Tab-separated table of N, CA and C in Angstrom:
chain	number	residue	atom	x	y	z
L	1	LEU	N	0.355	-1.078	-0.424
L	1	LEU	CA	0.040	-0.044	0.393
L	1	LEU	C	0.973	1.000	0.261
L	2	ASN	N	1.219	1.857	-0.620
L	2	ASN	CA	1.946	3.138	-1.122
L	2	ASN	C	0.669	4.073	-1.541
L	3	LEU	N	1.279	5.114	0.247
L	3	LEU	CA	0.084	6.365	0.009
L	3	LEU	C	0.556	8.154	0.324
L	4	ALA	N	1.900	8.086	-0.199
L	4	ALA	CA	2.861	8.421	-0.863
L	4	ALA	C	2.420	9.940	-0.467
L	5	ARG	N	2.777	11.704	0.222
L	5	ARG	CA	2.011	12.607	-0.556
L	5	ARG	C	0.375	12.805	0.048
L	6	ASN	N	0.182	11.988	0.748
L	6	ASN	CA	-1.137	12.126	0.630
L	6	ASN	C	-2.108	13.386	1.541
L	7	ARG	N	-0.768	14.246	3.195
L	7	ARG	CA	-1.091	14.900	3.692
L	7	ARG	C	-2.059	13.858	4.712
L	8	LEU	N	-1.856	12.679	4.859
L	8	LEU	CA	-2.920	11.579	5.830
L	8	LEU	C	-2.568	12.445	7.109
L	9	GLY	N	-3.104	11.867	8.204
L	9	GLY	CA	-3.243	12.577	9.789
L	9	GLY	C	-2.930	11.463	10.413
L	10	ASN	N	-3.007	11.711	11.913
L	10	ASN	CA	-2.810	9.829	12.494
L	10	ASN	C	-4.375	9.268	12.819
L	11	THR	N	-5.273	9.833	12.457
L	11	THR	CA	-6.666	9.671	12.409
L	11	THR	C	-6.558	8.964	10.492
L	12	SER	N	-6.096	9.380	9.909
L	12	SER	CA	-6.169	8.257	8.861
L	12	SER	C	-5.794	7.472	8.275
L	13	ILE	N	-5.065	6.720	9.309
L	13	ILE	CA	-3.984	5.762	9.469
L	13	ILE	C	-4.180	4.798	10.361
L	14	LYS	N	-5.227	4.827	10.880
L	14	LYS	CA	-6.314	3.667	11.759
L	14	LYS	C	-6.785	3.056	11.100
L	15	SER	N	-7.459	3.194	9.801
L	15	SER	CA	-7.707	1.355	9.001
L	15	SER	C	-7.351	1.420	8.671
L	16	MET	N	-6.550	1.924	8.478
L	16	MET	CA	-4.555	1.088	8.285
L	16	MET	C	-4.333	-0.344	8.700
L	17	LEU	N	-4.614	0.160	9.448
L	17	LEU	CA	-4.250	-1.144	10.615
L	17	LEU	C	-4.977	-2.297	10.702
L	18	GLU	N	-5.671	-2.442	9.958
L	18	GLU	CA	-6.782	-3.897	10.331
L	18	GLU	C	-6.699	-4.358	9.130
L	19	LEU	N	-5.984	-3.938	7.853
L	19	LEU	CA	-5.476	-4.626	6.717
L	19	LEU	C	-4.004	-6.112	7.646
L	20	GLY	N	-4.648	-7.194	8.191
L	20	GLY	CA	-3.625	-8.224	9.111
L	20	GLY	C	-3.055	-8.687	7.873
L	21	THR	N	-3.727	-8.628	6.264
L	21	THR	CA	-2.093	-9.358	5.969
L	21	THR	C	-1.126	-8.421	4.678
L	22	LEU	N	-1.171	-6.953	5.583
L	22	LEU	CA	-0.635	-6.223	4.368
L	22	LEU	C	1.498	-6.876	5.087
L	23	ARG	N	1.398	-6.202	3.856
L	23	ARG	CA	2.890	-6.460	3.709
L	23	ARG	C	3.536	-5.259	3.477
L	24	VAL	N	3.266	-4.482	3.064
L	24	VAL	CA	4.059	-3.674	2.668
L	24	VAL	C	3.449	-1.816	2.808
L	25	LEU	N	4.343	-0.968	3.480
L	25	LEU	CA	2.847	0.482	4.347
L	25	LEU	C	4.177	1.670	4.192
L	26	ARG	N	3.486	2.261	2.943
L	26	ARG	CA	4.853	3.411	2.341
L	26	ARG	C	3.648	4.661	2.809
L	27	LEU	N	3.811	5.255	3.294
L	27	LEU	CA	3.438	6.445	4.437
L	27	LEU	C	4.336	7.930	4.166
L	28	PRO	N	4.957	7.745	3.371
L	28	PRO	CA	6.436	8.967	3.460
L	28	PRO	C	5.531	10.094	2.918
L	29	CYS	N	5.852	11.625	3.584
L	29	CYS	CA	5.523	13.452	3.076
L	29	CYS	C	4.539	13.018	3.869
L	30	ASN	N	3.951	12.470	4.336
L	30	ASN	CA	2.739	13.339	5.254
L	30	ASN	C	2.576	13.935	6.099
L	31	ARG	N	1.704	13.782	6.603
L	31	ARG	CA	0.945	14.395	8.563
L	31	ARG	C	1.347	14.010	9.735
L	32	LEU	N	1.896	12.767	9.241
L	32	LEU	CA	1.962	11.490	10.538
L	32	LEU	C	2.895	11.851	12.268
L	33	THR	N	2.225	11.970	13.399
L	33	THR	CA	3.288	12.531	14.135
L	33	THR	C	3.094	11.098	15.299
L	34	GLU	N	2.854	10.331	14.914
L	34	GLU	CA	2.923	9.219	15.498
L	34	GLU	C	2.675	7.363	14.777
L	35	ILE	N	2.760	6.607	15.332
L	35	ILE	CA	3.010	5.703	14.509
L	35	ILE	C	1.925	4.080	16.237
L	36	PRO	N	0.627	4.664	15.638
L	36	PRO	CA	-0.238	3.686	16.571
L	36	PRO	C	0.684	2.617	17.235
L	37	GLY	N	0.496	2.510	18.295
L	37	GLY	CA	0.624	1.233	18.729
L	37	GLY	C	-0.631	0.198	18.817
L	38	GLU	N	-1.561	0.274	17.822
L	38	GLU	CA	-2.835	-0.861	16.911
L	38	GLU	C	-0.856	-1.197	15.633
L	39	ILE	N	-0.041	-0.776	15.516
L	39	ILE	CA	0.895	-1.391	14.333
L	39	ILE	C	1.583	-3.244	14.318
L	40	GLU	N	1.168	-3.258	15.997
L	40	GLU	CA	1.075	-4.804	16.399
L	40	GLU	C	0.006	-5.400	15.349
L	41	LEU	N	-0.448	-4.742	14.892
L	41	LEU	CA	-1.907	-5.816	14.091
L	41	LEU	C	-1.082	-5.763	12.857
L	42	LEU	N	0.025	-5.705	12.504
L	42	LEU	CA	0.109	-5.698	10.980
L	42	LEU	C	1.510	-7.082	11.543
L	43	ARG	N	1.247	-7.974	11.651
L	43	ARG	CA	1.870	-9.204	12.126
L	43	ARG	C	2.814	-9.782	10.940
L	44	SER	N	2.111	-9.077	8.800
L	44	SER	CA	2.766	-9.964	8.203
L	44	SER	C	3.338	-9.259	7.737
L	45	LEU	N	3.180	-7.944	8.224
L	45	LEU	CA	4.472	-6.352	7.407
L	45	LEU	C	5.751	-6.715	7.301
L	46	VAL	N	6.610	-6.676	5.880
L	46	VAL	CA	7.474	-7.005	5.594
L	46	VAL	C	8.311	-5.560	5.559
L	47	LEU	N	8.279	-4.153	5.077
L	47	LEU	CA	9.288	-3.003	4.842
L	47	LEU	C	7.509	-1.848	5.619
L	48	MET	N	8.357	-0.905	5.772
L	48	MET	CA	7.019	0.011	6.569
L	48	MET	C	8.187	1.346	6.400
L	49	ASP	N	7.418	2.589	5.647
L	49	ASP	CA	8.548	2.874	5.057
L	49	ASP	C	7.489	4.772	5.827
L	50	MET	N	8.260	5.608	7.060
L	50	MET	CA	7.130	6.463	7.243
L	50	MET	C	8.221	7.819	7.748
L	51	SER	N	8.791	8.058	6.355
L	51	SER	CA	9.993	9.105	6.726
L	51	SER	C	9.259	10.446	5.985
L	52	ARG	N	9.992	11.008	6.322
L	52	ARG	CA	10.081	12.505	6.288
L	52	ARG	C	8.207	12.895	7.040
L	53	ASN	N	7.609	12.676	8.007
L	53	ASN	CA	6.602	13.097	8.623
L	53	ASN	C	6.570	14.103	10.044
L	54	GLY	N	5.985	13.044	10.903
L	54	GLY	CA	6.805	14.493	11.978
L	54	GLY	C	7.033	13.373	13.976
L	55	ILE	N	7.369	12.444	13.108
L	55	ILE	CA	6.733	11.284	14.463
L	55	ILE	C	8.342	11.367	15.602
L	56	GLU	N	7.389	11.552	16.350
L	56	GLU	CA	8.212	11.514	17.909
L	56	GLU	C	8.796	10.607	18.362
L	57	ALA	N	8.050	9.314	18.156
L	57	ALA	CA	8.292	8.043	18.892
L	57	ALA	C	8.139	7.215	18.057
L	58	ILE	N	9.105	5.812	18.003
L	58	ILE	CA	8.645	4.576	17.498
L	58	ILE	C	7.952	3.529	18.921
L	59	PRO	N	6.106	2.754	19.012
L	59	PRO	CA	5.272	2.279	19.577
L	59	PRO	C	6.780	1.219	20.495
L	60	ARG	N	6.294	0.852	21.217
L	60	ARG	CA	6.111	-0.353	22.408
L	60	ARG	C	5.875	-1.495	22.286
L	61	ALA	N	4.907	-1.333	20.872
L	61	ALA	CA	4.304	-2.935	19.695
L	61	ALA	C	5.305	-2.636	19.122
L	62	ILE	N	6.430	-2.118	18.435
L	62	ILE	CA	6.717	-2.975	16.989
L	62	ILE	C	6.888	-3.722	17.550
L	63	LYS	N	8.345	-4.160	18.707
L	63	LYS	CA	7.996	-5.705	18.978
L	63	LYS	C	7.645	-6.690	18.571
L	64	HIS	N	6.394	-6.550	17.903
L	64	HIS	CA	5.439	-7.769	17.811
L	64	HIS	C	5.578	-7.914	15.731
L	65	CYS	N	5.786	-6.673	15.577
L	65	CYS	CA	6.622	-7.316	13.767
L	65	CYS	C	7.326	-7.916	13.867
L	66	LYS	N	6.681	-9.624	14.198
L	66	LYS	CA	8.448	-9.956	13.575
L	66	LYS	C	8.992	-10.214	12.596
L	67	ASN	N	7.635	-9.793	11.636
L	67	ASN	CA	8.540	-10.446	10.487
L	67	ASN	C	9.061	-8.831	9.013
L	68	LEU	N	8.702	-8.318	9.843
L	68	LEU	CA	9.733	-6.807	9.479
L	68	LEU	C	10.992	-6.405	9.201
L	69	THR	N	11.418	-6.322	8.022
L	69	THR	CA	12.608	-6.768	7.437
L	69	THR	C	13.362	-4.863	7.225
L	70	SER	N	12.028	-4.073	6.264
L	70	SER	CA	12.791	-2.800	6.310
L	70	SER	C	11.919	-2.036	6.781
L	71	LEU	N	12.876	-0.812	8.103
L	71	LEU	CA	11.661	0.145	8.722
L	71	LEU	C	12.872	1.474	8.607
L	72	PHE	N	11.838	1.988	7.775
L	72	PHE	CA	11.800	3.669	7.046
L	72	PHE	C	12.141	4.488	7.289
L	73	LEU	N	12.459	4.790	8.477
L	73	LEU	CA	11.562	7.044	9.522
L	73	LEU	C	12.735	7.634	9.492
L	74	ASN	N	13.213	8.288	8.266
L	74	ASN	CA	14.364	8.843	7.820
L	74	ASN	C	13.617	10.310	8.138
L	75	PHE	N	13.780	11.418	8.843
L	75	PHE	CA	13.540	12.701	9.205
L	75	PHE	C	12.236	12.998	9.235
L	76	ASN	N	12.254	11.989	10.812
L	76	ASN	CA	11.795	12.588	11.976
L	76	ASN	C	11.859	12.931	12.640
L	77	LYS	N	11.238	12.576	13.785
L	77	LYS	CA	11.566	13.922	15.046
L	77	LYS	C	11.570	12.947	15.752
L	78	ILE	N	11.913	11.864	16.164
L	78	ILE	CA	12.655	10.689	17.083
L	78	ILE	C	13.850	10.769	17.267
L	79	GLN	N	13.316	10.831	19.309
L	79	GLN	CA	15.028	10.889	20.328
L	79	GLN	C	15.723	10.324	20.305
L	80	ASP	N	14.478	8.828	21.215
L	80	ASP	CA	15.264	7.830	21.527
L	80	ASP	C	14.805	6.635	20.831
L	81	LEU	N	15.583	5.529	20.781
L	81	LEU	CA	15.655	4.586	20.103
L	81	LEU	C	15.131	3.002	21.104
L	82	PRO	N	13.154	3.383	21.640
L	82	PRO	CA	12.747	2.060	22.282
L	82	PRO	C	14.173	0.433	22.267
L	83	HIS	N	13.819	-0.226	23.619
L	83	HIS	CA	14.400	-1.282	23.805
L	83	HIS	C	13.485	-2.864	22.875
L	84	GLU	N	12.482	-2.425	22.617
L	84	GLU	CA	11.925	-3.128	22.049
L	84	GLU	C	11.280	-3.304	20.598
L	85	LEU	N	13.019	-1.892	20.240
L	85	LEU	CA	13.140	-1.991	18.387
L	85	LEU	C	13.639	-3.141	18.276
L	86	PHE	N	14.887	-3.375	19.043
L	86	PHE	CA	16.332	-3.746	19.355
L	86	PHE	C	15.307	-6.095	18.859
L	87	MET	N	14.557	-5.625	19.252
L	87	MET	CA	13.633	-7.837	19.884
L	87	MET	C	13.063	-7.939	18.078
L	88	VAL	N	12.972	-6.847	17.096
L	88	VAL	CA	13.105	-7.613	15.731
L	88	VAL	C	14.392	-7.997	15.021
L	89	THR	N	13.994	-8.787	15.626
L	89	THR	CA	15.812	-9.704	14.592
L	89	THR	C	15.541	-9.764	13.227
L	90	THR	N	14.408	-10.117	12.559
L	90	THR	CA	14.538	-10.203	11.359
L	90	THR	C	14.621	-8.526	10.068
L	91	LEU	N	15.063	-7.837	11.146
L	91	LEU	CA	15.434	-6.248	10.573
L	91	LEU	C	16.691	-6.908	9.963
L	92	GLN	N	16.736	-5.871	8.153
L	92	GLN	CA	17.680	-6.426	7.609
L	92	GLN	C	18.325	-4.259	7.254
L	93	GLN	N	17.027	-3.471	7.279
L	93	GLN	CA	17.625	-2.715	6.660
L	93	GLN	C	16.870	-1.109	7.825
L	94	LEU	N	17.389	-1.023	8.682
L	94	LEU	CA	16.520	0.001	9.409
L	94	LEU	C	17.474	1.526	9.619
L	95	GLN	N	16.521	2.779	8.694
L	95	GLN	CA	17.470	4.548	8.630
L	95	GLN	C	16.003	5.023	8.839
L	96	LEU	N	17.515	5.722	9.714
L	96	LEU	CA	17.065	6.617	10.906
L	96	LEU	C	17.683	8.113	10.712
L	97	SER	N	17.930	7.761	9.539
L	97	SER	CA	18.907	9.732	8.966
L	97	SER	C	18.305	10.240	9.663
L	98	GLY	N	18.478	12.147	9.845
L	98	GLY	CA	18.312	12.726	9.958
L	98	GLY	C	17.019	13.621	11.252
L	99	ASN	N	16.916	12.701	12.405
L	99	ASN	CA	15.243	13.088	13.424
L	99	ASN	C	16.456	13.467	14.902
L	100	LEU	N	16.861	12.910	15.273
L	100	LEU	CA	17.009	13.659	17.098
L	100	LEU	C	17.770	13.115	17.201
L	101	VAL	N	18.245	11.715	18.099
L	101	VAL	CA	18.882	10.073	18.171
L	101	VAL	C	20.038	10.805	19.074
L	102	GLY	N	19.693	10.832	20.281
L	102	GLY	CA	20.873	11.182	20.569
L	102	GLY	C	22.027	9.750	21.428
L	103	ALA	N	21.300	8.349	21.132
L	103	ALA	CA	22.017	7.429	21.362
L	103	ALA	C	22.417	5.841	20.849
L	104	ILE	N	22.569	5.135	21.262
L	104	ILE	CA	22.752	4.491	20.157
L	104	ILE	C	22.515	2.917	20.956
L	105	PRO	N	21.441	2.314	21.463
L	105	PRO	CA	21.708	1.413	22.573
L	105	PRO	C	22.332	0.289	22.718
L	106	VAL	N	23.094	-0.583	23.378
L	106	VAL	CA	23.745	-1.286	23.531
L	106	VAL	C	22.896	-2.980	22.607
L	107	THR	N	21.557	-2.740	22.485
L	107	THR	CA	20.439	-4.006	22.058
L	107	THR	C	20.435	-3.740	21.258
L	108	VAL	N	21.434	-3.101	20.063
L	108	VAL	CA	21.557	-3.208	18.825
L	108	VAL	C	22.278	-3.939	18.069
L	109	GLY	N	23.359	-4.664	19.257
L	109	GLY	CA	23.980	-5.980	18.639
L	109	GLY	C	23.294	-7.042	18.146
L	110	ASP	N	22.187	-6.851	19.097
L	110	ASP	CA	20.906	-8.005	19.246
L	110	ASP	C	19.979	-8.573	17.212
L	111	LEU	N	20.259	-7.253	16.967
L	111	LEU	CA	19.845	-7.099	15.521
L	111	LEU	C	20.872	-8.022	14.279
L	112	SER	N	20.731	-9.504	14.624
L	112	SER	CA	21.933	-10.045	13.897
L	112	SER	C	21.585	-9.920	12.093
L	113	SER	N	20.382	-9.890	11.771
L	113	SER	CA	19.762	-9.804	10.218
L	113	SER	C	20.430	-8.395	9.358
L	114	LEU	N	20.993	-7.304	10.601
L	114	LEU	CA	20.978	-5.907	9.964
L	114	LEU	C	21.577	-6.155	9.412
L	115	ARG	N	21.663	-5.527	8.103
L	115	ARG	CA	22.411	-5.217	6.568
L	115	ARG	C	23.425	-4.022	6.174
L	116	GLU	N	21.461	-2.822	7.053
L	116	GLU	CA	22.025	-1.593	6.593
L	116	GLU	C	21.273	-1.119	8.017
L	117	LEU	N	22.247	-0.011	8.807
L	117	LEU	CA	21.847	1.123	9.735
L	117	LEU	C	22.439	2.632	9.081
L	118	LEU	N	20.874	2.917	8.913
L	118	LEU	CA	21.280	4.949	8.736
L	118	LEU	C	21.602	5.653	10.471
L	119	LEU	N	22.267	6.267	10.348
L	119	LEU	CA	22.239	6.840	11.636
L	119	LEU	C	22.529	8.610	11.152
L	120	ASP	N	22.686	8.990	9.867
L	120	ASP	CA	23.764	10.016	10.303
L	120	ASP	C	22.672	11.389	9.163
L	121	GLY	N	22.677	12.113	10.652
L	121	GLY	CA	22.464	13.770	10.268
L	121	GLY	C	21.290	13.260	12.228
L	122	ASN	N	21.663	12.908	12.761
L	122	ASN	CA	21.364	12.419	14.678
L	122	ASN	C	22.176	13.385	15.061
L	123	LEU	N	22.389	13.164	16.921
L	123	LEU	CA	22.982	13.874	17.617
L	123	LEU	C	23.219	12.918	18.591
L	124	ILE	N	24.382	11.515	17.784
L	124	ILE	CA	25.364	10.296	18.321
L	124	ILE	C	25.783	11.464	18.491
L	125	MET	N	27.120	11.121	19.674
L	125	MET	CA	28.020	11.509	20.255
L	125	MET	C	29.184	10.276	20.161
L	126	SER	N	28.155	9.056	20.476
L	126	SER	CA	29.970	7.616	21.101
L	126	SER	C	29.363	6.427	20.609
L	127	LEU	N	29.735	5.092	20.340
L	127	LEU	CA	28.752	4.229	19.748
L	127	LEU	C	28.793	3.167	20.114
L	128	PRO	N	28.730	2.097	20.901
L	128	PRO	CA	28.633	0.783	21.528
L	128	PRO	C	29.147	0.005	20.877
L	129	LEU	N	29.546	-0.335	21.131
L	129	LEU	CA	30.823	-1.887	21.059
L	129	LEU	C	29.753	-2.438	20.773
L	130	GLU	N	29.223	-2.684	20.660
L	130	GLU	CA	27.601	-3.577	20.905
L	130	GLU	C	27.498	-4.268	19.088
L	131	LEU	N	27.841	-2.824	18.134
L	131	LEU	CA	28.154	-3.072	17.178
L	131	LEU	C	29.076	-3.505	16.108
L	132	GLY	N	29.655	-3.943	16.254
L	132	GLY	CA	31.165	-4.669	16.023
L	132	GLY	C	30.138	-6.627	16.242
L	133	LYS	N	28.693	-6.184	16.449
L	133	LYS	CA	28.430	-7.783	16.077
L	133	LYS	C	27.927	-7.925	15.080
L	134	LEU	N	27.136	-7.103	14.644
L	134	LEU	CA	26.853	-7.044	13.829
L	134	LEU	C	27.835	-7.683	12.496
L	135	THR	N	27.493	-8.724	12.330
L	135	THR	CA	28.912	-9.815	11.097
L	135	THR	C	28.137	-9.288	9.856
L	136	LYS	N	26.713	-8.999	9.634
L	136	LYS	CA	25.853	-8.859	7.953
L	136	LYS	C	26.394	-7.879	7.832
L	137	MET	N	26.274	-6.679	8.369
L	137	MET	CA	27.094	-5.069	7.975
L	137	MET	C	27.254	-4.717	6.835
L	138	GLU	N	26.513	-4.507	6.119
L	138	GLU	CA	26.931	-3.348	4.531
L	138	GLU	C	27.125	-2.778	4.252
L	139	LYS	N	26.391	-1.960	5.002
L	139	LYS	CA	25.929	-0.003	5.538
L	139	LYS	C	25.824	0.418	6.527
L	140	LEU	N	26.850	1.363	6.639
L	140	LEU	CA	26.507	1.921	8.229
L	140	LEU	C	27.127	3.527	7.854
L	141	ALA	N	25.680	4.284	8.540
L	141	ALA	CA	26.147	5.792	7.695
L	141	ALA	C	25.963	6.031	9.329
L	142	LEU	N	27.113	7.614	10.517
L	142	LEU	CA	26.627	7.854	10.966
L	142	LEU	C	27.039	9.053	11.085
L	143	ASP	N	27.714	9.658	9.745
L	143	ASP	CA	27.964	11.516	10.274
L	143	ASP	C	27.091	12.116	10.334
């Protein structure tokens, strides 16, 4: 489902969360300020793109998206990365460029399938040693 550039707000996406078999959700360049906790209902989701919105947080319910391989949240207002994000061990691509992230949790090392991690354009001052556990990493952007 691709609904890019449609000026959708938070209430507009609630009905999409009832599409339990949805595999791809593309909502970049809208007016979203949150990812609803009901995202956990999308158990078949493999790709979610909500880049270029005004999203401030990643919900803890993200841990229930066990098939998610690609998460694109570039250019939002995200400050913290919840522990639950790192429970989604199927993630291969995690893009969080251009946010307000100040730290990478040590649990990043739990993302054993991760091939791409984009965190450039954030407020990160130090890197956890656990990044070294990501042996499948092909692309890492931190500047």
